[in-house]
Each structure stands twice: as C-alpha cells, then as structure tokens.
mmCIF file of C-alpha atoms and ligand atoms in Angstrom:
data_model
loop_
_atom_site.group_PDB
_atom_site.id
_atom_site.type_symbol
_atom_site.label_atom_id
_atom_site.label_comp_id
_atom_site.label_asym_id
_atom_site.label_seq_id
_atom_site.Cartn_x
_atom_site.Cartn_y
_atom_site.Cartn_z
ATOM 1 C CA MET X 24 104.413 89.442 110.903
ATOM 2 C CA SER X 25 101.499 90.514 113.101
ATOM 3 C CA LYS X 26 98.429 92.266 111.692
ATOM 4 C CA PRO X 27 99.125 95.956 111.007
ATOM 5 C CA ILE X 28 97.910 98.547 113.478
ATOM 6 C CA TYR X 29 96.202 101.075 111.239
ATOM 7 C CA VAL X 30 95.703 104.758 111.942
ATOM 8 C CA THR X 31 92.076 103.933 112.555
ATOM 9 C CA GLU X 32 89.653 101.048 112.650
ATOM 10 C CA PRO X 33 85.902 101.438 112.294
ATOM 11 C CA SER X 34 83.548 100.558 115.120
ATOM 12 C CA LEU X 35 80.713 98.273 114.080
ATOM 13 C CA PRO X 36 77.612 97.198 115.977
ATOM 14 C CA PRO X 37 77.117 93.462 116.616
ATOM 15 C CA LEU X 38 75.985 91.912 113.325
ATOM 16 C CA GLU X 39 72.997 90.196 114.940
ATOM 17 C CA GLU X 40 71.607 93.604 115.956
ATOM 18 C CA PHE X 41 71.628 94.703 112.326
ATOM 19 C CA ILE X 42 69.824 91.627 110.958
ATOM 20 C CA PRO X 43 66.286 92.759 111.977
ATOM 21 C CA TYR X 44 66.854 96.044 110.142
ATOM 22 C CA LEU X 45 67.968 94.156 107.028
ATOM 23 C CA LYS X 46 64.954 91.876 107.288
ATOM 24 C CA ARG X 47 62.682 94.896 107.331
ATOM 25 C CA ILE X 48 64.362 96.395 104.258
ATOM 26 C CA TRP X 49 64.009 93.065 102.444
ATOM 27 C CA ASP X 50 60.335 92.800 103.427
ATOM 28 C CA ASN X 51 59.475 96.370 102.433
ATOM 29 C CA LYS X 52 61.553 96.393 99.255
ATOM 30 C CA TRP X 53 62.087 100.091 99.854
ATOM 31 C CA LEU X 54 65.793 100.597 99.288
ATOM 32 C CA THR X 55 66.395 104.314 98.895
ATOM 33 C CA ASN X 56 64.713 107.691 98.109
ATOM 34 C CA ASN X 57 63.650 108.946 101.512
ATOM 35 C CA GLY X 58 62.525 105.636 103.005
ATOM 36 C CA GLU X 59 61.395 105.065 106.592
ATOM 37 C CA PHE X 60 64.878 104.505 108.025
ATOM 38 C CA HIS X 61 66.165 107.583 106.199
ATOM 39 C CA GLN X 62 63.411 109.724 107.693
ATOM 40 C CA GLU X 63 63.910 108.329 111.169
ATOM 41 C CA PHE X 64 67.687 108.717 111.014
ATOM 42 C CA GLU X 65 67.388 112.375 109.948
ATOM 43 C CA THR X 66 65.064 113.089 112.871
ATOM 44 C CA ARG X 67 67.160 111.204 115.437
ATOM 45 C CA LEU X 68 70.382 112.753 114.220
ATOM 46 C CA ALA X 69 68.948 116.271 114.452
ATOM 47 C CA GLU X 70 67.892 115.501 118.046
ATOM 48 C CA TYR X 71 71.317 114.071 118.877
ATOM 49 C CA LEU X 72 73.143 117.070 117.424
ATOM 50 C CA GLY X 73 70.698 119.596 118.883
ATOM 51 C CA VAL X 74 70.030 121.164 115.477
ATOM 52 C CA LYS X 75 66.812 121.771 113.567
ATOM 53 C CA TYR X 76 67.470 119.961 110.285
ATOM 54 C CA VAL X 77 69.715 117.257 108.906
ATOM 55 C CA SER X 78 69.884 116.163 105.261
ATOM 56 C CA LEU X 79 71.560 112.811 104.813
ATOM 57 C CA PHE X 80 74.013 112.221 101.986
ATOM 58 C CA THR X 81 75.762 109.313 100.363
ATOM 59 C CA ASN X 82 79.127 110.778 101.395
ATOM 60 C CA GLY X 83 80.674 113.979 102.700
ATOM 61 C CA MET X 84 82.195 115.085 99.411
ATOM 62 C CA ILE X 85 78.836 115.197 97.589
ATOM 63 C CA ALA X 86 77.349 116.958 100.611
ATOM 64 C CA LEU X 87 80.028 119.661 100.320
ATOM 65 C CA GLN X 88 79.408 120.066 96.594
ATOM 66 C CA VAL X 89 75.635 120.264 97.027
ATOM 67 C CA GLY X 90 75.939 122.556 100.049
ATOM 68 C CA MET X 91 77.845 125.076 97.947
ATOM 69 C CA GLN X 92 75.080 124.962 95.332
ATOM 70 C CA ALA X 93 72.439 125.397 98.010
ATOM 71 C CA LEU X 94 74.211 128.499 99.321
ATOM 72 C CA ARG X 95 74.724 129.774 95.746
ATOM 73 C CA ILE X 96 78.425 130.249 96.341
ATOM 74 C CA THR X 97 80.371 131.661 93.376
ATOM 75 C CA GLY X 98 83.789 133.225 92.667
ATOM 76 C CA GLU X 99 86.408 132.887 95.388
ATOM 77 C CA VAL X 100 86.115 130.852 98.581
ATOM 78 C CA ILE X 101 88.542 131.330 101.458
ATOM 79 C CA THR X 102 89.556 127.968 102.897
ATOM 80 C CA THR X 103 92.420 126.167 104.630
ATOM 81 C CA PRO X 104 95.222 124.211 102.967
ATOM 82 C CA PHE X 105 95.480 121.948 106.041
ATOM 83 C CA THR X 106 92.581 119.628 105.235
ATOM 84 C CA PHE X 107 91.678 116.552 103.244
ATOM 85 C CA VAL X 108 91.658 117.336 99.563
ATOM 86 C CA ALA X 109 87.856 116.986 99.382
ATOM 87 C CA THR X 110 87.528 120.542 100.732
ATOM 88 C CA PRO X 111 89.221 122.438 97.848
ATOM 89 C CA HIS X 112 87.951 119.846 95.363
ATOM 90 C CA ALA X 113 84.330 120.675 96.264
ATOM 91 C CA ILE X 114 85.147 124.339 95.614
ATOM 92 C CA HIS X 115 86.801 123.472 92.297
ATOM 93 C CA TRP X 116 83.851 121.281 91.202
ATOM 94 C CA ASN X 117 81.567 124.274 91.744
ATOM 95 C CA ASN X 118 83.677 126.310 89.291
ATOM 96 C CA CYS X 119 84.937 128.422 92.164
ATOM 97 C CA GLN X 120 88.484 129.206 93.180
ATOM 98 C CA PRO X 121 89.906 128.227 96.555
ATOM 99 C CA VAL X 122 91.897 130.949 98.293
ATOM 100 C CA PHE X 123 94.145 129.422 100.930
ATOM 101 C CA CYS X 124 94.391 131.024 104.349
ATOM 102 C CA ASP X 125 97.072 130.123 106.900
ATOM 103 C CA ILE X 126 96.202 128.257 110.093
ATOM 104 C CA GLU X 127 96.650 128.705 113.830
ATOM 105 C CA PRO X 128 99.628 126.934 115.417
ATOM 106 C CA GLU X 129 97.628 125.656 118.404
ATOM 107 C CA THR X 130 94.507 124.184 116.792
ATOM 108 C CA PHE X 131 95.570 123.922 113.119
ATOM 109 C CA THR X 132 92.271 125.581 112.108
ATOM 110 C CA MET X 133 91.900 128.669 109.894
ATOM 111 C CA ASP X 134 93.553 131.744 111.434
ATOM 112 C CA PRO X 135 90.796 134.393 111.554
ATOM 113 C CA ASP X 136 93.374 137.188 111.726
ATOM 114 C CA LYS X 137 94.568 136.259 108.215
ATOM 115 C CA VAL X 138 91.155 136.125 106.539
ATOM 116 C CA GLU X 139 90.342 139.776 105.858
ATOM 117 C CA ALA X 140 93.495 140.346 103.799
ATOM 118 C CA LEU X 141 92.319 137.612 101.411
ATOM 119 C CA ILE X 142 88.877 139.090 100.693
ATOM 120 C CA THR X 143 88.399 140.494 97.172
ATOM 121 C CA PRO X 144 85.269 141.655 95.285
ATOM 122 C CA ARG X 145 84.952 138.056 94.015
ATOM 123 C CA THR X 146 84.874 136.467 97.488
ATOM 124 C CA THR X 147 81.465 135.012 98.387
ATOM 125 C CA ALA X 148 82.213 132.504 101.127
ATOM 126 C CA ILE X 149 84.507 131.232 103.860
ATOM 127 C CA MET X 150 84.894 127.465 104.186
ATOM 128 C CA PRO X 151 86.806 126.602 107.389
ATOM 129 C CA VAL X 152 87.446 123.059 108.646
ATOM 130 C CA HIS X 153 87.198 121.781 112.226
ATOM 131 C CA VAL X 154 90.324 119.785 111.536
ATOM 132 C CA TYR X 155 90.788 116.681 113.780
ATOM 133 C CA GLY X 156 87.571 117.856 115.481
ATOM 134 C CA ASN X 157 89.240 121.052 116.793
ATOM 135 C CA PRO X 158 86.574 123.754 116.619
ATOM 136 C CA CYS X 159 87.361 126.840 114.521
ATOM 137 C CA CYS X 160 87.179 130.368 115.963
ATOM 138 C CA ASN X 161 83.528 130.749 115.070
ATOM 139 C CA GLY X 162 83.030 134.124 116.779
ATOM 140 C CA GLU X 163 85.695 135.896 114.718
ATOM 141 C CA LEU X 164 84.867 134.096 111.485
ATOM 142 C CA LYS X 165 81.177 134.878 111.819
ATOM 143 C CA GLN X 166 81.936 138.520 112.446
ATOM 144 C CA ILE X 167 84.034 138.715 109.280
ATOM 145 C CA ALA X 168 81.393 136.848 107.258
ATOM 146 C CA ASP X 169 78.649 139.183 108.532
ATOM 147 C CA THR X 170 80.701 142.328 107.909
ATOM 148 C CA TYR X 171 81.508 141.409 104.310
ATOM 149 C CA GLY X 172 78.241 139.612 103.479
ATOM 150 C CA LEU X 173 79.935 136.247 102.992
ATOM 151 C CA LYS X 174 78.495 132.765 103.484
ATOM 152 C CA LEU X 175 80.061 130.678 106.232
ATOM 153 C CA PHE X 176 80.063 126.969 105.359
ATOM 154 C CA TYR X 177 81.841 124.671 107.813
ATOM 155 C CA ASP X 178 83.518 121.482 106.709
ATOM 156 C CA ALA X 179 82.727 119.591 109.913
ATOM 157 C CA ALA X 180 83.767 116.207 108.478
ATOM 158 C CA HIS X 181 85.735 115.564 111.700
ATOM 159 C CA GLY X 182 83.313 117.357 114.011
ATOM 160 C CA PHE X 183 80.732 114.721 114.970
ATOM 161 C CA GLY X 184 79.872 115.037 118.670
ATOM 162 C CA VAL X 185 82.101 118.079 119.236
ATOM 163 C CA LYS X 186 80.496 120.742 121.409
ATOM 164 C CA LYS X 187 81.455 124.164 122.663
ATOM 165 C CA ASP X 188 79.839 125.186 125.939
ATOM 166 C CA GLY X 189 77.435 122.285 125.499
ATOM 167 C CA VAL X 190 76.330 123.230 121.963
ATOM 168 C CA SER X 191 77.243 121.205 118.857
ATOM 169 C CA VAL X 192 79.597 123.017 116.489
ATOM 170 C CA CYS X 193 77.154 121.968 113.748
ATOM 171 C CA ASN X 194 74.986 124.901 114.846
ATOM 172 C CA TRP X 195 77.576 127.338 113.533
ATOM 173 C CA GLY X 196 77.582 129.159 110.210
ATOM 174 C CA ASP X 197 75.049 128.947 107.391
ATOM 175 C CA LEU X 198 75.662 125.246 106.913
ATOM 176 C CA SER X 199 77.847 122.418 108.233
ATOM 177 C CA MET X 200 78.895 119.227 106.498
ATOM 178 C CA LEU X 201 79.508 115.961 108.374
ATOM 179 C CA SER X 202 81.247 112.855 107.018
ATOM 180 C CA PHE X 203 80.239 109.359 108.122
ATOM 181 C CA HIS X 204 83.042 107.612 106.239
ATOM 182 C CA ALA X 205 84.395 104.324 107.641
ATOM 183 C CA THR X 206 87.380 106.195 109.104
ATOM 184 C CA LYS X 207 85.277 108.657 111.107
ATOM 185 C CA VAL X 208 84.185 108.654 114.755
ATOM 186 C CA PHE X 209 80.638 107.962 113.582
ATOM 187 C CA ASN X 210 80.458 105.807 110.461
ATOM 188 C CA THR X 211 77.743 104.514 108.153
ATOM 189 C CA PHE X 212 80.316 102.746 105.889
ATOM 190 C CA GLU X 213 80.158 105.780 103.554
ATOM 191 C CA GLY X 214 77.856 108.682 104.315
ATOM 192 C CA GLY X 215 77.510 112.300 105.238
ATOM 193 C CA ALA X 216 75.082 115.064 106.062
ATOM 194 C CA LEU X 217 74.359 118.744 105.742
ATOM 195 C CA VAL X 218 73.128 120.438 108.880
ATOM 196 C CA THR X 219 71.133 123.674 109.006
ATOM 197 C CA ASN X 220 68.725 125.521 111.247
ATOM 198 C CA ASP X 221 66.937 127.107 108.255
ATOM 199 C CA GLU X 222 63.806 125.337 106.995
ATOM 200 C CA LYS X 223 63.992 126.778 103.466
ATOM 201 C CA MET X 224 67.642 125.779 103.193
ATOM 202 C CA LYS X 225 66.719 122.234 104.246
ATOM 203 C CA SER X 226 64.177 121.904 101.430
ATOM 204 C CA ARG X 227 66.537 123.443 98.869
ATOM 205 C CA ILE X 228 69.201 120.911 99.873
ATOM 206 C CA ASP X 229 66.708 118.063 99.620
ATOM 207 C CA PHE X 230 65.753 119.115 96.077
ATOM 208 C CA LEU X 231 69.384 119.445 95.087
ATOM 209 C CA LYS X 232 70.391 116.032 96.397
ATOM 210 C CA ASN X 233 67.567 114.414 94.376
ATOM 211 C CA PHE X 234 68.245 115.742 90.857
ATOM 212 C CA GLY X 235 66.383 118.980 91.651
ATOM 213 C CA PHE X 236 62.956 117.299 91.909
ATOM 214 C CA ALA X 237 60.437 119.247 94.003
ATOM 215 C CA ASP X 238 57.669 116.820 93.045
ATOM 216 C CA GLU X 239 57.067 114.151 90.425
ATOM 217 C CA VAL X 240 57.071 116.589 87.504
ATOM 218 C CA THR X 241 58.858 119.689 88.779
ATOM 219 C CA VAL X 242 62.607 120.116 88.574
ATOM 220 C CA VAL X 243 63.553 123.352 90.297
ATOM 221 C CA ALA X 244 67.334 123.248 89.844
ATOM 222 C CA PRO X 245 70.088 121.209 88.199
ATOM 223 C CA GLY X 246 70.510 118.854 91.150
ATOM 224 C CA SER X 247 72.788 115.914 91.754
ATOM 225 C CA ASN X 248 72.180 112.497 93.266
ATOM 226 C CA GLY X 249 73.468 112.513 96.832
ATOM 227 C CA LYS X 250 70.859 110.407 98.599
ATOM 228 C CA MET X 251 71.697 107.994 101.392
ATOM 229 C CA ASP X 252 70.129 104.537 101.005
ATOM 230 C CA GLU X 253 68.063 102.588 103.544
ATOM 231 C CA PHE X 254 70.860 100.152 104.380
ATOM 232 C CA ARG X 255 73.133 102.888 105.662
ATOM 233 C CA ALA X 256 70.336 104.885 107.288
ATOM 234 C CA ALA X 257 69.299 101.790 109.277
ATOM 235 C CA TYR X 258 72.913 101.110 110.227
ATOM 236 C CA GLY X 259 73.273 104.760 111.251
ATOM 237 C CA LEU X 260 70.353 104.412 113.662
ATOM 238 C CA LEU X 261 72.148 101.543 115.329
ATOM 239 C CA GLN X 262 75.441 103.427 115.430
ATOM 240 C CA LEU X 263 73.792 106.432 117.049
ATOM 241 C CA GLU X 264 73.014 104.336 120.133
ATOM 242 C CA ARG X 265 76.688 103.441 120.508
ATOM 243 C CA VAL X 266 78.605 106.537 119.537
ATOM 244 C CA ASP X 267 78.804 108.188 122.973
ATOM 245 C CA GLY X 268 80.353 105.022 124.398
ATOM 246 C CA GLU X 269 82.839 104.950 121.509
ATOM 247 C CA ILE X 270 83.913 108.527 122.233
ATOM 248 C CA VAL X 271 84.470 107.669 125.908
ATOM 249 C CA LYS X 272 86.743 104.798 124.833
ATOM 250 C CA ARG X 273 88.641 107.104 122.454
ATOM 251 C CA LYS X 274 89.135 109.589 125.265
ATOM 252 C CA ARG X 275 90.777 106.857 127.334
ATOM 253 C CA VAL X 276 93.160 106.080 124.471
ATOM 254 C CA ALA X 277 94.012 109.800 124.132
ATOM 255 C CA GLU X 278 94.652 110.134 127.869
ATOM 256 C CA HIS X 279 96.977 107.150 127.844
ATOM 257 C CA TYR X 280 98.995 108.594 124.939
ATOM 258 C CA ARG X 281 99.205 111.978 126.651
ATOM 259 C CA GLN X 282 100.365 110.501 129.912
ATOM 260 C CA ALA X 283 102.908 108.225 128.265
ATOM 261 C CA LEU X 284 104.339 110.727 125.782
ATOM 262 C CA LYS X 285 104.434 113.867 127.869
ATOM 263 C CA GLU X 286 108.082 113.462 128.865
ATOM 264 C CA VAL X 287 109.397 112.596 125.390
ATOM 265 C CA PRO X 288 111.492 115.538 124.157
ATOM 266 C CA GLY X 289 110.400 116.925 120.798
ATOM 267 C CA ILE X 290 106.981 115.244 120.771
ATOM 268 C CA GLN X 291 104.319 117.936 121.017
ATOM 269 C CA ILE X 292 100.866 116.804 122.039
ATOM 270 C CA LEU X 293 97.574 118.652 121.605
ATOM 271 C CA HIS X 294 95.596 119.186 124.783
ATOM 272 C CA ASP X 295 91.857 119.462 125.321
ATOM 273 C CA GLN X 296 90.550 123.014 125.106
ATOM 274 C CA VAL X 297 88.583 124.596 127.934
ATOM 275 C CA GLY X 298 84.824 124.503 127.312
ATOM 276 C CA ILE X 299 85.136 122.020 124.435
ATOM 277 C CA GLN X 300 83.708 118.518 124.420
ATOM 278 C CA HIS X 301 86.142 116.763 122.090
ATOM 279 C CA ASN X 302 85.499 113.624 120.031
ATOM 280 C CA TYR X 303 89.109 112.312 119.874
ATOM 281 C CA ALA X 304 88.731 111.647 116.166
ATOM 282 C CA TYR X 305 92.512 111.699 115.613
ATOM 283 C CA PHE X 306 95.635 111.758 117.755
ATOM 284 C CA PRO X 307 98.017 114.168 116.008
ATOM 285 C CA VAL X 308 101.478 114.872 117.418
ATOM 286 C CA ARG X 309 104.123 117.302 116.160
ATOM 287 C CA ILE X 310 107.628 115.931 115.854
ATOM 288 C CA HIS X 311 110.306 118.557 116.455
ATOM 289 C CA ALA X 312 113.205 116.777 114.799
ATOM 290 C CA GLU X 313 116.071 118.501 116.614
ATOM 291 C CA GLN X 314 114.745 117.834 120.099
ATOM 292 C CA TYR X 315 113.378 114.382 119.313
ATOM 293 C CA GLY X 316 116.410 113.185 117.405
ATOM 294 C CA MET X 317 114.563 112.045 114.298
ATOM 295 C CA SER X 318 112.394 113.705 111.668
ATOM 296 C CA ARG X 319 108.669 113.115 111.323
ATOM 297 C CA ASP X 320 109.268 111.075 108.171
ATOM 298 C CA GLY X 321 111.957 109.082 109.933
ATOM 299 C CA LEU X 322 109.567 108.116 112.715
ATOM 300 C CA TYR X 323 106.778 107.398 110.206
ATOM 301 C CA ASP X 324 109.124 104.940 108.429
ATOM 302 C CA ARG X 325 110.333 103.284 111.648
ATOM 303 C CA LEU X 326 106.746 102.777 112.825
ATOM 304 C CA LYS X 327 105.832 101.331 109.445
ATOM 305 C CA GLU X 328 108.691 98.821 109.698
ATOM 306 C CA ARG X 329 107.000 97.658 112.914
ATOM 307 C CA ASN X 330 103.653 97.376 111.111
ATOM 308 C CA ILE X 331 102.318 100.514 112.825
ATOM 309 C CA MET X 332 100.560 102.554 110.138
ATOM 310 C CA SER X 333 100.559 106.138 111.362
ATOM 311 C CA ARG X 334 99.499 108.765 108.806
ATOM 312 C CA ARG X 335 100.765 112.210 107.856
ATOM 313 C CA TYR X 336 97.352 113.880 107.704
ATOM 314 C CA PHE X 337 97.463 116.522 106.121
ATOM 315 C CA TYR X 338 100.717 116.350 104.234
ATOM 316 C CA PRO X 339 101.174 117.431 101.482
ATOM 317 C CA LEU X 340 99.119 120.564 101.998
ATOM 318 C CA CYS X 341 96.225 120.880 99.538
ATOM 319 C CA SER X 342 97.922 124.024 98.239
ATOM 320 C CA ASP X 343 100.856 121.855 97.080
ATOM 321 C CA PHE X 344 98.785 119.591 94.816
ATOM 322 C CA PRO X 345 99.160 120.242 91.053
ATOM 323 C CA THR X 346 95.578 121.548 90.649
ATOM 324 C CA TYR X 347 96.122 124.286 93.222
ATOM 325 C CA ARG X 348 99.819 125.069 93.523
ATOM 326 C CA SER X 349 99.858 127.797 90.858
ATOM 327 C CA LEU X 350 97.242 129.853 92.738
ATOM 328 C CA PRO X 351 98.742 133.024 94.261
ATOM 329 C CA SER X 352 97.419 132.068 97.726
ATOM 330 C CA ALA X 353 99.146 128.667 97.493
ATOM 331 C CA MET X 354 102.661 130.070 97.809
ATOM 332 C CA PRO X 355 104.343 128.537 100.890
ATOM 333 C CA SER X 356 105.471 132.034 101.928
ATOM 334 C CA ASN X 357 101.771 132.909 102.377
ATOM 335 C CA LEU X 358 101.220 129.811 104.491
ATOM 336 C CA PRO X 359 104.183 129.620 106.882
ATOM 337 C CA VAL X 360 102.368 127.967 109.792
ATOM 338 C CA ALA X 361 100.587 125.369 107.664
ATOM 339 C CA THR X 362 103.805 124.636 105.763
ATOM 340 C CA LYS X 363 105.703 123.975 108.989
ATOM 341 C CA ILE X 364 102.987 121.885 110.607
ATOM 342 C CA ALA X 365 102.546 119.749 107.479
ATOM 343 C CA GLN X 366 106.249 118.813 107.808
ATOM 344 C CA GLU X 367 105.964 117.920 111.492
ATOM 345 C CA ILE X 368 102.552 116.327 111.926
ATOM 346 C CA LEU X 369 101.945 112.648 112.523
ATOM 347 C CA CYS X 370 98.616 111.037 113.369
ATOM 348 C CA LEU X 371 99.096 108.047 115.650
ATOM 349 C CA PRO X 372 96.645 105.131 115.599
ATOM 350 C CA MET X 373 93.458 106.199 117.353
ATOM 351 C CA PHE X 374 90.281 104.174 117.605
ATOM 352 C CA ALA X 375 87.918 102.999 120.295
ATOM 353 C CA ASP X 376 89.147 99.389 120.342
ATOM 354 C CA LEU X 377 92.880 100.143 120.317
ATOM 355 C CA ARG X 378 93.959 97.646 122.976
ATOM 356 C CA GLU X 379 96.362 98.754 125.686
ATOM 357 C CA GLU X 380 99.111 96.326 124.639
ATOM 358 C CA MET X 381 98.893 97.579 121.032
ATOM 359 C CA GLN X 382 99.098 101.152 122.225
ATOM 360 C CA GLN X 383 102.110 100.252 124.367
ATOM 361 C CA LEU X 384 103.908 98.913 121.277
ATOM 362 C CA ILE X 385 103.406 102.284 119.572
ATOM 363 C CA ILE X 386 104.552 104.215 122.641
ATOM 364 C CA ASN X 387 107.632 101.996 123.078
ATOM 365 C CA GLU X 388 108.621 102.509 119.458
ATOM 366 C CA ILE X 389 108.368 106.287 119.881
ATOM 367 C CA TYR X 390 110.553 106.109 123.028
ATOM 368 C CA VAL X 391 113.196 103.962 121.342
ATOM 369 C CA HIS X 392 114.049 106.702 118.848
ATOM 370 C CA ALA X 393 114.020 109.632 121.279
ATOM 371 C CA LYS X 394 117.334 111.377 122.030
HETATM 372 N N1 LIG U 8 86.454 117.003 104.400
HETATM 373 C C1 LIG U 8 87.376 116.513 105.255
HETATM 374 C C2 LIG U 8 88.079 117.446 106.173
HETATM 375 C C3 LIG U 8 87.662 115.145 105.267
HETATM 376 O O1 LIG U 8 88.598 114.651 106.113
HETATM 377 C C4 LIG U 8 86.963 114.284 104.388
HETATM 378 C C5 LIG U 8 87.273 112.878 104.368
HETATM 379 C C6 LIG U 8 85.977 114.842 103.531
HETATM 380 C C7 LIG U 8 85.762 116.208 103.567
HETATM 381 C C8 LIG U 8 85.175 114.016 102.588
HETATM 382 O O2 LIG U 8 84.291 113.156 103.283
HETATM 383 P P1 LIG U 8 83.868 111.717 102.602
HETATM 384 O O3 LIG U 8 83.441 112.013 101.181
HETATM 385 O O4 LIG U 8 85.056 110.806 102.681
HETATM 386 O O5 LIG U 8 82.710 111.281 103.443
HETATM 387 C C9 LIG U 8 90.370 108.842 104.478
HETATM 388 C C10 LIG U 8 88.916 108.831 104.106
HETATM 389 O O6 LIG U 8 88.645 108.167 102.883
HETATM 390 C C11 LIG U 8 88.276 110.183 104.054
HETATM 391 O O7 LIG U 8 86.905 109.976 104.305
HETATM 392 C C12 LIG U 8 88.811 111.113 105.115
HETATM 393 N N2 LIG U 8 88.291 112.449 104.980
HETATM 394 C C13 LIG U 8 90.312 111.149 105.097
HETATM 395 C C14 LIG U 8 90.896 112.045 106.150
HETATM 396 O O8 LIG U 8 90.786 109.833 105.349
HETATM 397 P P2 LIG U 8 92.437 107.819 103.293
HETATM 398 O O9 LIG U 8 92.858 107.823 101.878
HETATM 399 O O10 LIG U 8 93.429 108.179 104.318
HETATM 400 O O11 LIG U 8 91.751 106.431 103.682
HETATM 401 P P3 LIG U 8 92.359 104.968 103.784
HETATM 402 O O12 LIG U 8 91.573 104.081 102.918
HETATM 403 O O13 LIG U 8 93.823 105.011 103.578
HETATM 404 O O14 LIG U 8 92.023 104.579 105.295
HETATM 405 C C15 LIG U 8 92.845 104.931 106.388
HETATM 406 C C16 LIG U 8 92.996 103.699 107.275
HETATM 407 O O15 LIG U 8 91.752 103.392 107.878
HETATM 408 C C17 LIG U 8 93.422 102.438 106.550
HETATM 409 O O16 LIG U 8 94.799 102.368 106.508
HETATM 410 C C18 LIG U 8 92.828 101.331 107.383
HETATM 411 C C19 LIG U 8 91.620 101.969 108.028
HETATM 412 N N3 LIG U 8 90.369 101.536 107.391
HETATM 413 C C20 LIG U 8 89.926 102.189 106.280
HETATM 414 C C21 LIG U 8 88.757 101.817 105.676
HETATM 415 C C22 LIG U 8 88.262 102.522 104.433
HETATM 416 C C23 LIG U 8 89.664 100.478 107.926
HETATM 417 O O17 LIG U 8 90.105 99.866 108.908
HETATM 418 N N4 LIG U 8 88.488 100.107 107.334
HETATM 419 C C24 LIG U 8 87.993 100.735 106.233
HETATM 420 O O18 LIG U 8 86.906 100.378 105.751
HETATM 421 O O19 LIG U 8 91.197 108.800 103.346
#
C-alpha cells in the first residue's frame, strides 16, 4: 500500500541551511533562557506580525495557561466548543470554568450575538478562537468585552499570517496566542507565542514563563516554565523566511479543491472572506449526507481505506468530553450550530507540498461516492 496522505505534513527548511545555526549553538553552549536566537526571533516575529511584542513559548498550550495568569483571569470564561481541547483545558488548569458559546454557521467562530446571554457576575473573560484561521468578529466581541469590563484573549493557534484589511489578527484583544506545532502553517517542531502591544504585559508574561523570576533573586509571581529553547528559536528564524511562500502554495491547493469540488452535491466549501488575507491552514468541508449520498463518517472511512487520512476537526465538541459535558452551557440544545457542524465537518489533507496527483486521488475518491 502507498504511503498515507495525512491531513497535514510539516514544511521544513533544507537541512544544510540549519547546520550553521546548530554549529553556532554548539560553539556558544547557550541552549535556552533567552539566548541570542530567542531574542532575535522575538524581534523578527514582532516585525513580521506587525505587533509590538512577542513572547516565545515552548508550545501553545503553556502559552494559553500563562496568558490567563498574566491577564489575572478568574471565575468563568466564555469560549467556543468548536476548538481543539487545549482551549478549555487551559481554562480548567487555571481553576476557571469554561462557558460554551455557540458558533456562527459561516465561519465556525464564536457567535457574538450569543455571548451577552452567557455573562454572569463571575465572568471575567472571553476566549474566542480563530478556528481554521477564520478571523472572529472582533468588532462585536471587543464591544461586549469593553461594555462588561471583560478581558479578551484570542486563541490564535491557527491564525499565523492571517490579516484583516492588512493588519494581523494578532493585534486584536488584550492578548493573542499562536501555536507553532508541527501541524501548523508555521512550525518550530513544537512552539508557541503570546502577542501583545502592551509593554508591561510583555514583561509580566516573561516573568511568568520563567518561574516568576524578575531577576536573579526576585520571584514576583508563581510562574511556570514555558521558555522556548535556542534550537527551535534558530529554526523559527529560518522558517520565517519561507512562510509566505508556503502560504502561497497552500492557497494553490485550496483553489484546486474549490474548483474541483464545487459541483459535487452535498459538499459545502468555505470561501475566502472579503478583506481577509487567509493562511489556508486547513481545508474543511461540510458533508450534507442527504444531498451527497453518504454521511461524513462514511466518507471519512472510505478515504481511510484508500490511505487518505482526513480528520474530523473538531469532533467531538469540547463540550462533549467527560470533563466538560456536565456544565450547563455544554448541553447540545444550547449549541445547535456547533453540534450540527461537528457532525458534518471533515478536514481534507492540506499542506504546501500536497502534489497535484495526490490531491487528484482525494478528489476522485470524493466524486466516486457522490449521488
Ligand atoms: N488551541 C488550538 C485551537 C489548537 O488547535 C491547538 C493545537 C492548541 C490550542 C494548542 O497548541 P500546541 O500546544 O499544540 O502548540 C494536532 C496538534 O497536536 C495540535 O497542535 C493542534 N492544535 C491540533 C489541531 O492538531 P492531533 O492529535 O490531531 O495531531 P496528530 O499527531 O494526529 O497529527 C495530525 C497529522 O499531522 C498526523 O496524522 C500526521 C501529521 N504529522 C503530525 C506530526 C506531529 C506530521 O506529518 N508530522 C508530525 O510531526 O493534534
């Protein structure tokens, strides 16, 4: 059987380009704790994103956890069930309670019209997710956050390179978290970042990601250890030079899917939004079983038999996991849109080096099962 086609495949720079960076790390024997590559990567990333400050992290999950501490979030946090489980887990690890809000049917992001009804005296923050890189309705969410004095902390794990009207979505809210996991548009093997335009927030985050140390003998808060090491910071510098080209290649893959699948009954495709520079992080489609002739799970299984590993991100909904399902906001009747989309969604393989003949295999298999 041929090699599986996975939902994603990381892009790596040529190994020989990384060797000089490794040599330098070996020579300096400076491996972590705010080394030269770490400092340079933070600066270059802030320039790339058009933001004031970036704090690098060892992964996105720790960045989320530390970001909540930095913002002093307590009590209840309004979030989306249609996300990777890291989002509610970060809330849970901060001894807070996630309150699940339904999503919009077009973008799958938090529905701002449903937020106000979920606010209680215990609510201190809203944590929306730019799921698949689709930007949330920042204007409405910010207005609600401002009106009720809530923090707005974006899980922008999928949002690298996404811009609205030429401005990175990482400029939105009090804080944004990026993930640089191997499966992301921009990867540093594992990695992540918190992004802010507030200088004081940047230094608070930097204390908190280094055990709370402000200097050699002063611990200002019960911090964690979220630091990115020199290996990944150096690799990130190299990746930064390539990422725009990778996004262009992803766009080509997305356009080919859209063109090829547009006539298939029951396959609903997401289109680019006006004014948004997308990153094509994922290629989600909705399978409408009656029109298509097969359920989402049916197609998922058929593709798998052909060694095509699509994924049902984000099924089950986070609100259906044992830790969360007894919460009042987790009831499926409160989350009708998310519940429906979680049953219909399928992420097709999407990565920069998805060759045309591989993509054609996927498209053919989808056609074969159509009514
Ligand atoms: N918030 C959101 C909204 C997120 O989506 C995530 C992470 C986070 C927060 C937390 O950020 P991090 O702490 O991860 O930085 C993956 C990733 O592990 C996870 O990072 C990601 N979201 C989530 C959506 O997807 P899995 O369990 O689906 O990964 P896995 O190992 O099944 O990989 C998927 C496919 O990718 C594999 O079938 C093959 C391919 N692959 C994977 C890896 C790891 C490769 O080709 N090479 C690789 O090295 O969770």
